[in-house]
Short mmCIF file of C-alpha atoms in Angstrom, two decimals:
data_model
loop_
_atom_site.label_atom_id
_atom_site.label_comp_id
_atom_site.label_asym_id
_atom_site.label_seq_id
_atom_site.Cartn_x
_atom_site.Cartn_y
_atom_site.Cartn_z
CA MET A 109 -8.76 133.61 99.09
CA THR A 110 -7.96 130.08 100.02
CA VAL A 111 -5.88 129.80 103.10
CA ASN A 112 -3.51 126.82 103.21
CA PRO A 113 -4.46 124.25 106.08
CA ILE A 114 -2.23 123.96 108.92
CA ALA A 115 -0.19 120.74 110.10
CA LEU A 116 1.90 120.23 113.27
CA VAL A 117 4.73 117.62 113.22
CA THR A 118 6.38 116.52 116.57
CA GLY A 119 9.89 115.21 116.46
CA ALA A 120 10.24 117.08 113.16
CA GLY A 121 14.05 117.90 113.40
CA ARG A 122 15.17 114.71 111.77
CA GLY A 123 14.47 111.25 110.22
CA ILE A 124 10.79 110.55 109.57
CA GLY A 125 9.53 113.75 111.14
CA ARG A 126 11.85 115.81 108.89
CA VAL A 127 10.67 114.09 105.65
CA THR A 128 7.05 114.13 106.68
CA ALA A 129 7.28 117.94 107.40
CA ILE A 130 8.81 118.63 104.04
CA ARG A 131 6.19 116.55 102.21
CA LEU A 132 3.34 118.16 104.05
CA SER A 133 4.82 121.76 103.01
CA GLN A 134 5.05 120.43 99.52
CA ALA A 135 1.45 119.40 99.67
CA GLY A 136 0.33 122.78 100.61
CA TYR A 137 0.21 122.89 104.32
CA ARG A 138 1.60 125.68 106.52
CA VAL A 139 3.72 123.41 108.76
CA ALA A 140 4.66 123.92 112.60
CA LEU A 141 7.65 122.11 113.60
CA THR A 142 8.64 121.09 117.04
CA ALA A 143 11.83 119.16 118.39
CA ARG A 144 14.36 119.80 120.97
CA SER A 145 16.92 121.11 118.59
CA ARG A 146 16.56 124.55 117.38
CA ARG A 147 19.28 124.05 114.64
CA GLN A 148 17.63 120.97 113.22
CA LEU A 149 14.20 122.67 113.07
CA SER A 150 15.82 125.60 111.21
CA GLU A 151 17.44 123.25 108.75
CA VAL A 152 14.17 121.48 108.12
CA ALA A 153 12.38 124.89 107.71
CA SER A 154 14.73 125.93 105.03
CA GLN A 155 13.97 122.80 103.01
CA CYS A 156 10.19 123.60 103.19
CA PRO A 157 8.76 125.37 100.23
CA GLY A 158 5.94 126.81 102.19
CA GLU A 159 5.33 128.77 105.35
CA THR A 160 6.69 127.14 108.64
CA LEU A 161 6.91 127.85 112.18
CA THR A 162 9.35 126.49 114.46
CA VAL A 163 8.62 125.80 118.09
CA PRO A 164 11.71 124.33 119.71
CA GLY A 165 10.97 122.45 123.03
CA ASP A 166 10.59 119.16 124.74
CA ILE A 167 7.04 117.94 124.55
CA THR A 168 7.43 115.91 127.73
CA GLU A 169 8.05 118.79 129.98
CA PRO A 170 5.09 120.17 132.00
CA GLY A 171 3.01 122.56 129.98
CA ALA A 172 4.98 122.27 126.71
CA VAL A 173 2.14 120.78 124.78
CA GLU A 174 -0.31 123.49 125.67
CA ALA A 175 2.41 126.16 124.82
CA LEU A 176 3.03 124.36 121.36
CA PHE A 177 -0.53 124.52 120.42
CA ALA A 178 -1.07 127.91 121.82
CA THR A 179 1.81 129.24 119.72
CA THR A 180 0.64 127.65 116.49
CA GLU A 181 -3.15 128.82 116.96
CA ARG A 182 -2.16 132.43 117.89
CA GLN A 183 0.14 132.52 114.56
CA TRP A 184 -2.16 130.65 112.25
CA GLY A 185 -5.32 129.10 113.66
CA THR A 186 -6.67 125.45 114.11
CA VAL A 187 -4.21 122.46 113.59
CA THR A 188 -6.20 119.97 111.06
CA ALA A 189 -3.27 117.62 110.49
CA LEU A 190 -1.29 116.39 113.42
CA VAL A 191 1.65 113.85 113.12
CA LEU A 192 2.84 112.46 116.25
CA ASN A 193 6.47 111.31 115.35
CA ALA A 194 8.46 112.36 118.44
CA GLY A 195 9.80 109.18 120.17
CA ALA A 196 12.82 107.52 121.74
CA ALA A 197 13.94 103.91 122.34
CA THR A 198 16.15 102.14 124.79
CA SER A 199 17.28 98.51 125.04
CA ALA A 200 17.75 96.39 128.36
CA PRO A 201 16.61 93.22 129.66
CA VAL A 202 13.25 93.51 131.57
CA THR A 203 14.90 92.93 135.06
CA ARG A 204 17.37 95.84 134.38
CA ILE A 205 14.86 98.49 133.15
CA THR A 206 15.02 101.19 135.71
CA ASP A 207 11.97 103.10 136.92
CA GLU A 208 13.70 106.14 135.32
CA ASP A 209 13.82 104.47 131.93
CA TRP A 210 10.23 103.06 132.08
CA ARG A 211 8.85 106.64 132.92
CA HIS A 212 10.78 108.13 130.09
CA GLN A 213 9.64 105.50 127.61
CA ILE A 214 6.09 105.88 128.61
CA GLY A 215 6.48 109.53 128.70
CA VAL A 216 7.69 110.33 125.27
CA ASN A 217 6.03 107.47 123.45
CA LEU A 218 2.53 107.54 124.88
CA THR A 219 1.83 110.29 127.31
CA ALA A 220 3.00 113.15 125.15
CA PRO A 221 1.35 111.83 122.04
CA PHE A 222 -1.97 111.50 124.21
CA GLU A 223 -1.51 115.16 125.35
CA CYS A 224 -1.02 116.22 121.83
CA LEU A 225 -4.13 114.34 120.58
CA ARG A 226 -6.28 115.46 123.40
CA ARG A 227 -5.34 119.03 122.80
CA ALA A 228 -5.87 118.99 119.05
CA VAL A 229 -9.23 117.09 118.97
CA PRO A 230 -11.60 120.02 120.17
CA GLY A 231 -10.44 122.41 117.44
CA MET A 232 -10.52 119.62 114.83
CA ARG A 233 -14.18 118.76 115.81
CA GLU A 234 -15.16 122.29 115.74
CA VAL A 235 -14.03 122.61 112.14
CA GLY A 236 -15.22 119.21 111.27
CA ASP A 237 -11.91 118.24 109.88
CA GLY A 238 -8.76 116.53 111.03
CA ARG A 239 -6.14 113.97 110.47
CA ILE A 240 -4.07 112.56 113.50
CA VAL A 241 -1.43 110.14 112.33
CA ALA A 242 0.79 108.59 115.03
CA VAL A 243 4.14 107.00 114.30
CA ALA A 244 4.08 103.90 116.24
CA SER A 245 6.19 100.82 115.33
CA MET A 246 6.22 97.13 114.53
CA ALA A 247 6.64 96.95 118.27
CA ALA A 248 3.07 98.06 118.77
CA LYS A 249 2.08 94.72 117.14
CA ARG A 250 4.49 92.02 118.58
CA GLY A 251 6.96 91.51 121.36
CA GLU A 252 10.76 91.48 120.97
CA PRO A 253 13.31 90.83 123.72
CA TYR A 254 15.21 93.68 125.37
CA ILE A 255 12.79 96.38 124.28
CA ALA A 256 9.89 95.89 126.99
CA ALA A 257 9.35 99.46 127.88
CA TYR A 258 9.38 100.58 124.35
CA THR A 259 7.03 97.92 123.33
CA ALA A 260 4.80 98.55 126.12
CA ALA A 261 4.51 102.24 125.20
CA LYS A 262 3.91 101.62 121.53
CA HIS A 263 1.26 98.93 122.14
CA GLY A 264 -0.45 101.70 124.27
CA LEU A 265 -0.07 104.24 121.50
CA LEU A 266 -1.84 101.97 119.06
CA GLY A 267 -4.55 101.40 121.55
CA LEU A 268 -5.01 105.14 122.03
CA VAL A 269 -5.35 105.47 118.13
CA ARG A 270 -7.89 102.75 117.75
CA SER A 271 -9.95 103.90 120.67
CA ALA A 272 -9.82 107.68 119.62
CA ALA A 273 -10.64 106.71 115.89
CA ALA A 274 -13.84 104.79 117.19
CA GLU A 275 -14.87 107.77 119.38
CA LEU A 276 -14.36 110.31 116.71
CA ALA A 277 -15.91 108.35 113.81
CA GLY A 278 -18.45 110.45 111.99
CA THR A 279 -16.98 113.71 113.17
CA GLY A 280 -14.58 114.30 110.05
CA VAL A 281 -11.59 113.66 112.27
CA THR A 282 -9.48 110.39 111.47
CA VAL A 283 -6.80 108.86 113.72
CA ASN A 284 -4.46 106.33 112.47
CA ALA A 285 -1.09 104.92 113.11
CA VAL A 286 1.94 103.83 110.85
CA CYS A 287 3.90 101.02 112.23
CA PRO A 288 7.40 100.86 110.60
CA GLY A 289 10.06 98.25 111.13
CA TYR A 290 13.63 99.49 111.40
CA VAL A 291 13.99 102.55 109.55
CA ASP A 292 17.27 104.24 108.14
CA THR A 293 17.14 106.93 110.69
CA PRO A 294 19.38 108.42 113.56
CA MET A 295 17.30 106.21 116.08
CA THR A 296 18.31 103.10 114.26
CA GLU A 297 21.98 104.39 114.22
CA ALA A 298 21.65 104.62 118.05
CA SER A 299 20.38 101.00 118.20
CA VAL A 300 23.42 99.99 116.02
CA ALA A 301 25.76 101.85 118.22
CA THR A 302 24.27 99.93 121.15
CA ILE A 303 24.59 96.63 119.30
CA VAL A 304 28.26 97.19 118.53
CA ALA A 305 28.88 98.25 122.36
CA LYS A 306 27.29 95.21 123.77
CA THR A 307 28.08 92.40 121.47
CA GLY A 308 31.50 93.56 119.82
CA LYS A 309 29.97 93.10 116.34
CA SER A 310 31.21 95.58 113.59
CA THR A 311 28.89 98.52 112.71
CA ILE A 312 28.32 96.86 109.30
CA ASP A 313 27.25 93.50 110.78
CA ALA A 314 25.15 95.25 113.27
CA ARG A 315 23.19 97.15 110.52
CA ARG A 316 22.81 93.85 108.65
CA LEU A 317 21.43 92.30 111.56
CA LEU A 318 18.68 94.95 111.70
CA ALA A 319 18.21 94.92 108.06
CA GLY A 320 17.58 91.25 108.26
CA LYS A 321 14.56 91.80 110.47
CA GLN A 322 12.61 92.99 107.41
CA PRO A 323 12.07 90.18 105.02
CA ILE A 324 12.93 92.35 102.03
CA GLY A 325 16.44 92.43 103.55
CA ARG A 326 16.98 96.13 104.08
CA LEU A 327 16.03 99.02 106.34
CA ILE A 328 12.99 100.88 105.53
CA ASP A 329 13.42 104.34 104.04
CA PRO A 330 12.10 107.41 105.95
CA ASP A 331 10.30 108.43 102.60
CA GLU A 332 8.46 105.03 102.70
CA VAL A 333 7.19 105.79 105.95
CA ALA A 334 6.26 109.30 104.90
CA ASP A 335 4.22 107.88 102.08
CA ALA A 336 2.14 106.04 104.42
CA ILE A 337 1.58 109.07 106.55
CA MET A 338 0.60 111.08 103.67
CA PHE A 339 -1.92 108.30 102.65
CA CYS A 340 -3.50 108.73 106.10
CA VAL A 341 -3.67 112.41 105.78
CA ASN A 342 -5.21 112.34 102.21
CA SER A 343 -7.77 109.56 103.16
CA PRO A 344 -11.01 110.53 104.92
CA ALA A 345 -12.38 106.95 104.86
CA VAL A 346 -9.38 105.45 106.69
CA THR A 347 -9.46 105.60 110.35
CA GLY A 348 -8.42 103.29 113.40
CA GLN A 349 -5.67 101.56 111.41
CA GLY A 350 -2.15 100.54 112.13
CA ILE A 351 -0.44 100.33 108.81
CA ASN A 352 2.66 98.27 108.70
CA ILE A 353 5.70 99.41 106.74
CA ASP A 354 7.99 96.66 107.64
CA GLY A 355 8.87 94.85 104.58
CA GLY A 356 6.53 91.93 105.27
CA ALA A 357 7.63 91.21 108.81
CA VAL A 358 4.19 91.08 110.19
CA GLN A 359 1.38 90.23 107.82
CA SER A 360 -2.02 91.83 108.57
#
């Protein structure tokens, strides 16, 4: 009897994580879902055709990553596809970034993904199979004003991906990042609200401003990011890459 492989998606309650979790389930994975909102996780689980496990929690809390993996392994076994999607963004001039904001951005966007990757790798190496995909950002490849903490964290995340991929080459474990531009998600809606509050622009004009950062002239669809994530999951010869999904903003 063939046992379906196991995937774990962080930040699975909405946006890119939600779409990716459903896609993995459609592809035959048993999918463990984690995010802070129990309600959102239940909604996502109800849209997955396959078996799911919901583990609500904040992965930046001490011990949360270990508990997440221990719960998944106890229920099913070794995670062989890990999607590191949980993240957050704030906006402020560099001189106004507080120590608390800096620690939070590094914690959720870099430290928590590192802890998940570190916890997943031994099991993947043992079975000789694993796919790790981090959702980074175009901010991992260039600097933009007013998002210094977020940019620093995402640059670090891409560096982690590249180093881990080099270290794990030949083990059957691949590590990649996808680097979206502005995606039509609740995180971008929060950015729109910030622009409206700080500049007085209308919501329509604020969305148009962010859409214009992609040369194709629109926001990226979450499904388009999920396409790239699934490409990484399905591609054993692709590792150490930061794949742009940005409508041509940064040409590799």
